[in-house]
Tab-separated table of C-alpha atoms and ligand atoms in Angstrom:
chain	number	residue	atom	x	y	z
A	1	MET	CA	3.338	36.662	-11.190
A	2	ALA	CA	4.059	33.179	-10.467
A	3	LEU	CA	4.313	32.228	-6.920
A	4	GLU	CA	7.727	31.018	-5.706
A	5	PHE	CA	7.664	27.762	-3.800
A	6	SER	CA	10.479	26.630	-1.640
A	7	GLU	CA	13.413	24.335	-2.912
A	8	ARG	CA	11.963	21.541	-0.723
A	9	ILE	CA	8.623	21.638	-2.445
A	10	ARG	CA	10.187	21.645	-5.856
A	11	ARG	CA	11.919	18.419	-5.104
A	12	ILE	CA	8.727	16.428	-4.156
A	13	PRO	CA	7.431	14.274	-7.068
A	14	SER	CA	3.687	14.311	-7.988
A	15	TYR	CA	1.859	11.130	-6.996
A	16	PRO	CA	0.781	9.329	-10.124
A	17	ALA	CA	-2.895	9.321	-9.339
A	18	ALA	CA	-3.032	12.954	-8.345
A	19	GLY	CA	-4.237	14.285	-11.827
A	20	GLY	CA	-7.454	12.417	-11.413
A	21	TYR	CA	-9.427	11.160	-14.685
A	22	ALA	CA	-8.606	13.375	-17.671
A	23	HIS	CA	-12.077	12.717	-19.222
A	24	ASP	CA	-15.119	10.760	-17.948
A	25	VAL	CA	-14.478	8.228	-15.163
A	26	PRO	CA	-13.536	4.885	-16.945
A	27	GLU	CA	-16.157	2.030	-17.042
A	28	VAL	CA	-13.502	-0.627	-15.638
A	29	ARG	CA	-11.307	0.924	-13.022
A	30	LEU	CA	-7.965	-1.480	-12.456
A	31	ALA	CA	-5.452	1.160	-12.039
A	32	SER	CA	-5.387	1.840	-8.293
A	33	ASN	CA	-5.257	-1.650	-6.608
A	34	GLU	CA	-8.769	-0.787	-5.220
A	35	SER	CA	-11.376	-3.520	-3.967
A	36	PRO	CA	-13.853	-4.082	-6.660
A	37	TYR	CA	-16.359	-4.845	-3.874
A	38	PRO	CA	-18.335	-1.931	-2.161
A	39	PRO	CA	-18.082	-1.423	1.710
A	40	LEU	CA	-20.168	-3.991	3.455
A	41	PRO	CA	-23.908	-3.338	4.521
A	42	ALA	CA	-23.010	-3.280	8.155
A	43	VAL	CA	-20.107	-0.858	7.457
A	44	ARG	CA	-22.343	1.393	5.311
A	45	GLU	CA	-24.838	1.305	8.348
A	46	ALA	CA	-21.998	2.293	10.865
A	47	ILE	CA	-21.055	5.304	8.681
A	48	LYS	CA	-24.575	6.339	8.447
A	49	HIS	CA	-25.110	6.175	12.204
A	50	ALA	CA	-21.685	8.482	12.583
A	51	LEU	CA	-23.126	10.968	10.320
A	52	SER	CA	-25.487	12.356	13.161
A	53	THR	CA	-22.448	13.290	15.262
A	54	LEU	CA	-20.529	15.078	12.685
A	55	ASN	CA	-21.045	18.292	14.596
A	56	ARG	CA	-18.338	16.943	16.964
A	57	TYR	CA	-14.682	16.534	16.442
A	58	PRO	CA	-13.605	12.873	15.959
A	59	ASP	CA	-11.984	11.199	18.950
A	60	PRO	CA	-8.278	12.412	18.521
A	61	SER	CA	-6.951	9.236	20.279
A	62	ASN	CA	-8.844	6.763	18.006
A	63	ALA	CA	-9.243	4.947	21.327
A	64	LEU	CA	-11.985	2.343	20.136
A	65	LEU	CA	-10.300	1.655	16.836
A	66	ARG	CA	-6.898	1.074	18.523
A	67	ARG	CA	-8.670	-1.250	21.110
A	68	ARG	CA	-10.537	-3.192	18.483
A	69	LEU	CA	-7.164	-3.553	16.510
A	70	SER	CA	-5.408	-4.597	19.780
A	71	GLU	CA	-8.078	-7.401	20.253
A	72	ARG	CA	-7.780	-8.435	16.741
A	73	TYR	CA	-3.919	-8.443	16.318
A	74	GLY	CA	-2.676	-9.014	20.014
A	75	VAL	CA	-0.677	-5.926	20.012
A	76	PRO	CA	-1.072	-3.372	22.912
A	77	ALA	CA	-3.167	-0.384	21.936
A	78	SER	CA	-0.224	1.801	22.884
A	79	ARG	CA	1.818	0.202	20.215
A	80	ILE	CA	-0.716	0.957	17.390
A	81	ALA	CA	-0.609	4.008	15.335
A	82	ILE	CA	-3.693	5.152	13.134
A	83	GLY	CA	-3.380	7.131	9.930
A	84	ASN	CA	-5.545	9.030	7.501
A	85	GLY	CA	-4.654	6.064	5.192
A	86	SER	CA	-1.355	4.276	5.798
A	87	CYS	CA	0.290	6.846	3.378
A	88	ASP	CA	-0.132	9.282	6.277
A	89	ILE	CA	1.892	7.147	8.585
A	90	LEU	CA	4.472	6.767	6.104
A	91	LEU	CA	4.797	10.387	5.476
A	92	ALA	CA	4.741	11.282	9.061
A	93	ALA	CA	7.392	8.680	9.901
A	94	GLY	CA	9.628	10.257	7.101
A	95	GLU	CA	9.079	13.594	8.810
A	96	ALA	CA	9.797	12.287	12.315
A	97	LEU	CA	12.885	10.183	11.259
A	98	LEU	CA	14.455	11.811	8.475
A	99	GLU	CA	16.588	15.286	7.699
A	100	PRO	CA	19.261	16.431	5.548
A	101	GLY	CA	22.365	14.003	6.330
A	102	ALA	CA	20.237	11.062	7.003
A	103	GLU	CA	19.317	8.033	4.605
A	104	ILE	CA	16.382	6.037	3.862
A	105	VAL	CA	16.746	2.627	1.980
A	106	TYR	CA	14.161	1.048	-0.078
A	107	SER	CA	13.834	-1.204	-3.340
A	108	TRP	CA	12.908	0.205	-6.593
A	109	PRO	CA	10.574	-0.046	-8.404
A	110	SER	CA	8.115	0.009	-5.241
A	111	PHE	CA	5.335	2.083	-3.971
A	112	SER	CA	5.355	5.513	-5.661
A	113	VAL	CA	5.064	7.348	-2.360
A	114	TYR	CA	8.418	6.267	-0.819
A	115	PRO	CA	10.362	8.880	-2.882
A	116	HIS	CA	8.305	11.418	-1.194
A	117	LEU	CA	9.796	10.748	2.113
A	118	SER	CA	13.368	11.691	1.052
A	119	ALA	CA	12.440	14.645	-1.180
A	120	ALA	CA	10.347	16.107	1.580
A	121	SER	CA	12.881	15.683	4.337
A	122	GLY	CA	16.059	16.343	2.256
A	123	ALA	CA	17.503	12.937	3.159
A	124	ARG	CA	19.351	10.822	0.919
A	125	ALA	CA	17.135	7.978	-0.837
A	126	VAL	CA	19.230	4.813	-1.326
A	127	THR	CA	17.455	2.670	-3.841
A	128	VAL	CA	18.135	-1.031	-4.350
A	129	ALA	CA	17.281	-2.964	-7.465
A	130	LEU	CA	14.736	-5.944	-7.142
A	131	ASP	CA	16.315	-9.225	-7.938
A	132	GLY	CA	15.760	-11.383	-11.304
A	133	SER	CA	12.383	-12.474	-9.832
A	134	GLU	CA	11.201	-8.804	-9.340
A	135	ARG	CA	11.422	-9.530	-5.488
A	136	HIS	CA	13.113	-7.484	-2.828
A	137	ASP	CA	16.992	-8.204	-2.636
A	138	LEU	CA	17.226	-8.080	1.191
A	139	GLU	CA	20.918	-8.950	1.140
A	140	ALA	CA	21.520	-5.995	-1.099
A	141	MET	CA	19.614	-3.744	1.093
A	142	LEU	CA	21.371	-4.965	4.085
A	143	ARG	CA	24.746	-3.918	2.388
A	144	GLU	CA	23.174	-0.482	1.938
A	145	ILE	CA	22.642	0.214	5.589
A	146	THR	CA	25.075	2.720	7.149
A	147	VAL	CA	25.442	4.704	10.268
A	148	ALA	CA	23.270	7.516	8.516
A	149	THR	CA	20.402	5.123	7.898
A	150	ARG	CA	17.405	6.060	9.880
A	151	LEU	CA	14.500	4.277	8.058
A	152	VAL	CA	14.250	1.117	5.849
A	153	LEU	CA	11.218	0.292	3.748
A	154	VAL	CA	10.174	-3.305	2.689
A	155	CYS	CA	6.979	-3.445	0.617
A	156	ASN	CA	5.620	-7.085	1.069
A	157	PRO	CA	3.859	-7.961	-1.302
A	158	ASN	CA	5.564	-5.377	-3.605
A	159	ASN	CA	3.782	-2.645	-5.327
A	160	PRO	CA	3.937	-2.590	-8.336
A	161	THR	CA	5.467	-6.040	-9.088
A	162	SER	CA	2.923	-7.904	-6.765
A	163	THR	CA	5.832	-10.303	-5.625
A	164	ALA	CA	6.307	-11.287	-2.040
A	165	ILE	CA	9.075	-12.515	0.037
A	166	PRO	CA	8.679	-15.374	2.669
A	167	LEU	CA	8.492	-14.535	6.356
A	168	ALA	CA	11.755	-16.410	6.980
A	169	SER	CA	13.516	-14.084	4.917
A	170	ILE	CA	12.192	-11.003	6.648
A	171	VAL	CA	13.105	-12.598	10.157
A	172	ASP	CA	16.532	-13.026	8.854
A	173	PHE	CA	16.699	-9.367	7.606
A	174	VAL	CA	15.264	-7.647	10.857
A	175	GLU	CA	17.691	-9.602	12.827
A	176	GLN	CA	20.680	-7.962	11.088
A	177	VAL	CA	19.321	-4.511	10.964
A	178	PRO	CA	20.923	-2.221	13.624
A	179	ALA	CA	18.445	-1.530	16.417
A	180	HIS	CA	18.597	2.166	15.790
A	181	VAL	CA	17.090	1.889	12.282
A	182	CYS	CA	13.414	1.848	11.963
A	183	VAL	CA	12.223	-0.952	9.500
A	184	ILE	CA	8.665	-0.285	8.082
A	185	VAL	CA	7.343	-3.479	6.536
A	186	ASP	CA	4.530	-2.165	4.244
A	187	GLU	CA	1.821	-4.938	4.376
A	188	ALA	CA	-0.965	-3.108	2.447
A	189	TYR	CA	-1.621	-6.182	0.507
A	190	CYS	CA	-0.583	-9.093	2.977
A	191	GLU	CA	-4.049	-10.515	3.222
A	192	PHE	CA	-3.670	-11.524	-0.400
A	193	ASN	CA	-0.312	-13.329	0.053
A	194	LEU	CA	-0.423	-17.002	0.079
A	195	LEU	CA	3.125	-17.598	0.854
A	196	GLY	CA	2.258	-17.995	4.503
A	197	ASP	CA	-0.091	-16.716	7.266
A	198	PRO	CA	-0.332	-12.885	6.842
A	199	ASP	CA	-0.304	-12.351	10.507
A	200	ALA	CA	2.777	-14.299	11.356
A	201	SER	CA	4.893	-11.189	11.028
A	202	ILE	CA	3.294	-9.697	14.162
A	203	GLU	CA	5.187	-11.950	16.475
A	204	LEU	CA	8.338	-10.157	15.357
A	205	LEU	CA	7.442	-7.149	17.141
A	206	GLU	CA	7.923	-8.745	20.545
A	207	HIS	CA	11.560	-9.044	19.667
A	208	HIS	CA	12.329	-5.926	17.481
A	209	PRO	CA	11.365	-2.696	19.154
A	210	ASN	CA	12.323	-0.907	15.830
A	211	LEU	CA	9.922	-2.885	13.522
A	212	VAL	CA	6.778	-1.473	12.303
A	213	LEU	CA	4.022	-3.368	10.297
A	214	LEU	CA	1.931	-1.020	8.140
A	215	ARG	CA	-1.470	-2.047	7.219
A	216	THR	CA	-4.600	-0.395	5.688
A	217	PHE	CA	-8.319	-0.587	5.475
A	218	SER	CA	-8.039	0.628	1.770
A	219	LYS	CA	-7.623	-2.681	0.245
A	220	VAL	CA	-9.177	-5.883	1.368
A	221	HIS	CA	-11.649	-3.828	3.493
A	222	GLY	CA	-12.642	-1.725	0.429
A	223	LEU	CA	-12.605	1.519	2.227
A	224	CYS	CA	-9.786	3.573	0.440
A	225	GLY	CA	-12.360	6.466	-0.198
A	226	LEU	CA	-12.598	6.937	3.411
A	227	ARG	CA	-8.772	6.948	4.426
A	228	ALA	CA	-7.877	4.753	7.442
A	229	GLY	CA	-4.713	2.773	7.999
A	230	PHE	CA	-2.628	1.581	10.912
A	231	ALA	CA	0.777	0.579	12.114
A	232	LEU	CA	1.543	-2.290	14.523
A	233	CYS	CA	4.746	-1.124	16.246
A	234	GLY	CA	7.432	-3.033	18.098
A	235	SER	CA	7.572	-0.005	20.737
A	236	GLU	CA	5.306	2.963	21.930
A	237	GLN	CA	7.887	5.366	20.622
A	238	LEU	CA	6.837	5.773	16.961
A	239	PRO	CA	3.100	6.121	17.586
A	240	ARG	CA	3.873	8.823	20.249
A	241	VAL	CA	6.093	10.614	17.789
A	242	LEU	CA	3.681	10.389	14.788
A	243	ASP	CA	1.040	11.965	16.946
A	244	GLN	CA	3.498	14.889	17.481
A	245	VAL	CA	4.239	15.688	13.871
A	246	ARG	CA	0.650	15.439	12.573
A	247	GLN	CA	-2.387	17.665	12.816
A	248	PRO	CA	-4.710	16.637	15.476
A	249	PHE	CA	-8.043	14.692	14.225
A	250	PHE	CA	-6.159	13.030	11.341
A	251	CYS	CA	-8.469	10.231	11.146
A	252	ASN	CA	-12.114	11.413	10.627
A	253	ALA	CA	-15.083	10.226	12.446
A	254	LEU	CA	-16.682	8.275	9.633
A	255	ALA	CA	-13.429	6.360	8.817
A	256	GLN	CA	-13.058	5.436	12.562
A	257	ALA	CA	-16.522	4.112	12.718
A	258	ALA	CA	-16.304	2.268	9.477
A	259	ALA	CA	-12.926	0.720	10.386
A	260	VAL	CA	-14.232	-0.495	13.734
A	261	GLU	CA	-17.128	-2.100	12.134
A	262	ALA	CA	-14.961	-3.603	9.291
A	263	LEU	CA	-12.823	-5.442	11.835
A	264	ALA	CA	-16.001	-7.187	13.041
A	265	HIS	CA	-16.359	-8.980	9.649
A	266	GLN	CA	-13.370	-11.122	9.167
A	267	ASP	CA	-15.381	-13.760	7.225
A	268	ALA	CA	-16.212	-11.113	4.657
A	269	VAL	CA	-12.291	-10.605	4.485
A	270	ILE	CA	-11.601	-14.269	3.648
A	271	ASP	CA	-14.530	-14.522	1.339
A	272	ARG	CA	-13.191	-11.431	-0.805
A	273	VAL	CA	-9.570	-12.617	-0.445
A	274	THR	CA	-10.868	-16.015	-1.908
A	275	ARG	CA	-12.715	-14.401	-4.727
A	276	THR	CA	-9.773	-12.174	-5.517
A	277	ILE	CA	-7.421	-15.183	-5.772
A	278	ALA	CA	-9.708	-17.172	-8.015
A	279	GLU	CA	-9.591	-14.170	-10.408
A	280	ARG	CA	-5.816	-14.023	-9.986
A	281	ILE	CA	-5.449	-17.603	-11.000
A	282	SER	CA	-7.722	-17.260	-14.200
A	283	VAL	CA	-6.417	-13.905	-15.260
A	284	GLY	CA	-2.912	-15.156	-14.890
A	285	GLU	CA	-3.599	-18.055	-17.334
A	286	ARG	CA	-5.232	-15.603	-19.776
A	287	LEU	CA	-2.237	-13.421	-19.726
A	288	SER	CA	0.138	-16.205	-20.273
A	289	ALA	CA	-1.870	-17.474	-23.161
A	290	LEU	CA	-1.494	-13.835	-24.611
A	291	GLY	CA	2.013	-14.195	-24.421
A	292	LEU	CA	2.758	-11.688	-21.474
A	293	ALA	CA	5.425	-12.518	-18.792
A	294	THR	CA	3.563	-11.892	-15.550
A	295	ALA	CA	5.345	-11.880	-12.121
A	296	ASP	CA	4.107	-14.434	-9.498
A	297	SER	CA	1.315	-12.266	-7.904
A	298	GLN	CA	0.635	-12.490	-4.103
A	299	ALA	CA	-1.478	-9.312	-4.124
A	300	ASN	CA	-4.733	-8.087	-5.553
A	301	PHE	CA	-3.126	-6.923	-8.803
A	302	CYS	CA	-0.519	-8.401	-11.347
A	303	TRP	CA	2.380	-6.877	-13.186
A	304	SER	CA	2.885	-7.896	-16.741
A	305	HIS	CA	5.683	-7.175	-19.157
A	306	LEU	CA	4.702	-6.311	-22.657
A	307	GLY	CA	7.844	-7.365	-24.269
A	308	PRO	CA	10.077	-5.492	-26.443
A	309	ASP	CA	7.757	-5.263	-29.560
A	310	ARG	CA	4.851	-3.680	-27.873
A	311	ASP	CA	4.516	0.252	-27.029
A	312	GLU	CA	3.112	0.609	-23.617
A	313	ARG	CA	1.573	3.822	-24.401
A	314	GLU	CA	-0.340	2.470	-27.241
A	315	VAL	CA	-1.604	-0.451	-25.354
A	316	MET	CA	-2.834	1.850	-22.383
A	317	ARG	CA	-4.427	4.178	-25.057
A	318	GLY	CA	-6.157	1.129	-26.811
A	319	LEU	CA	-7.364	-0.082	-23.229
A	320	GLN	CA	-8.638	3.278	-22.490
A	321	GLU	CA	-10.546	3.718	-25.840
A	322	ARG	CA	-12.343	0.279	-24.747
A	323	GLY	CA	-13.327	1.922	-21.356
A	324	VAL	CA	-10.458	0.101	-19.275
A	325	LEU	CA	-8.059	2.025	-17.127
A	326	VAL	CA	-4.931	0.237	-15.982
A	327	ARG	CA	-1.646	1.571	-14.676
A	328	GLY	CA	1.440	1.913	-17.292
A	329	GLY	CA	4.833	0.937	-16.016
A	330	THR	CA	6.469	3.933	-17.017
A	331	ALA	CA	4.440	5.961	-14.396
A	332	LEU	CA	5.887	3.613	-11.727
A	333	GLY	CA	9.474	3.631	-12.936
A	334	CYS	CA	9.563	0.585	-15.382
A	335	GLU	CA	8.533	1.297	-18.871
A	336	GLY	CA	7.025	-1.468	-20.877
A	337	ALA	CA	4.806	-3.125	-18.267
A	338	LEU	CA	1.193	-2.979	-17.157
A	339	ARG	CA	-0.145	-3.024	-13.481
A	340	VAL	CA	-3.565	-4.501	-13.458
A	341	THR	CA	-5.836	-4.737	-10.382
A	342	TYR	CA	-8.074	-7.742	-10.249
A	343	GLY	CA	-11.584	-6.599	-10.673
A	344	THR	CA	-14.918	-8.341	-10.516
A	345	PRO	CA	-15.011	-11.372	-12.928
A	346	GLU	CA	-17.102	-9.292	-15.231
A	347	GLU	CA	-14.581	-6.517	-15.275
A	348	ASN	CA	-11.502	-8.889	-15.750
A	349	ALA	CA	-13.318	-10.378	-18.671
A	350	ARG	CA	-13.837	-6.870	-20.176
A	351	PHE	CA	-10.106	-6.091	-19.641
A	352	LEU	CA	-8.941	-9.283	-21.101
A	353	GLU	CA	-11.210	-8.948	-24.010
A	354	ALA	CA	-9.938	-5.399	-24.798
A	355	LEU	CA	-6.295	-6.492	-24.301
A	356	ALA	CA	-6.502	-9.345	-26.622
A	357	GLU	CA	-8.056	-6.905	-29.250
A	358	VAL	CA	-5.293	-4.293	-28.546
A	359	LEU	CA	-2.433	-6.729	-28.716
B	1	PLP	C1	2.280	-0.579	-0.934
B	1	PLP	C2	1.213	0.334	-0.413
B	1	PLP	N1	1.318	0.871	0.716
B	1	PLP	C3	0.407	1.848	1.153
B	1	PLP	C4	-0.710	2.221	0.257
B	1	PLP	C5	-1.510	3.313	0.632
B	1	PLP	O1	-2.798	2.954	1.125
B	1	PLP	P1	-3.612	3.835	1.884
B	1	PLP	O2	-2.907	5.393	2.342
B	1	PLP	O3	-4.866	4.213	1.069
B	1	PLP	O4	-3.905	3.096	3.191
B	1	PLP	C6	-0.750	1.629	-1.046
B	1	PLP	C7	-1.784	2.126	-1.895
B	1	PLP	O5	-1.922	1.994	-2.936
B	1	PLP	C8	0.210	0.620	-1.404
B	1	PLP	O6	0.375	0.346	-2.710
């Protein structure tokens, strides 16, 4: 007999990547906005060192990591939350803030995990269309905030469209959001954003206790396999509550050690960002030569529309047959588009060659 699951569980959508790889792992993996660069040698050493104490539980307070983050970003450690990836923080924030009768506001299409927050809590999801340039329409989002709104999510740069909004617009927005509404600006890709200094948003935390900047070690630090994310918060409230709703030891010892070490290598971050942006420019030129309309990417991936005459599934199949895996727009709520992570120069060349053949 089949098990009977709760109504709440039946509402929760599957995460697009949860199915894993249907056959063999593809040769060129450009579907998950991962870093193509492996963890730094010093980070691998730190992980190796931490292996010998795996008989002990990890530090449940993540004290060293929060101290290093505090030094790096100038935010008190008491206002920094750590997560088993930044998704863990998102989901815990949803659990802490949302309930039936409450509302959450976010743009769509955006990060595929956001719909989980309303589904899991029974809160109402209010989605706001992106503007004509596939950017967040913050004015329209403001209009959707009601007395029932508890949480607003702004993905900047936005996944899957890769577009970003300038800091001035965020400042204007946050000033108009009522103080009882938590605003999470998801900055998973902020290091790749050339519209301004990625860390300029941090100053806003001093004036807005309801603001949270969500960051991750998964992207520019290339540690998504380990799971470590963090949130820089405007007050101590959210970090405290997040610890109440999660299991203890949510960030494992290897992830803590690796993240601490990764923070000591900002020069490598700059180098990787520079290389990714060089690829962003050259892949963008090739995509437009192939006739694809591509959004203005400020991230480590691009978002290209195939146009009315091309079938997304056929293009995806053709790429897969050539060993290249990208993400189709349909899985992300927008048919007829491709989201493609920038890989190494060799991987990007393989992708572009395969795409030219398929088209
Ligand atoms: C916008 C956005 N936020 C957060 C994440 C989650 O990252 P992680 O849980 O690996 O930190 C992702 C991952 O793809 C993302 O695209």
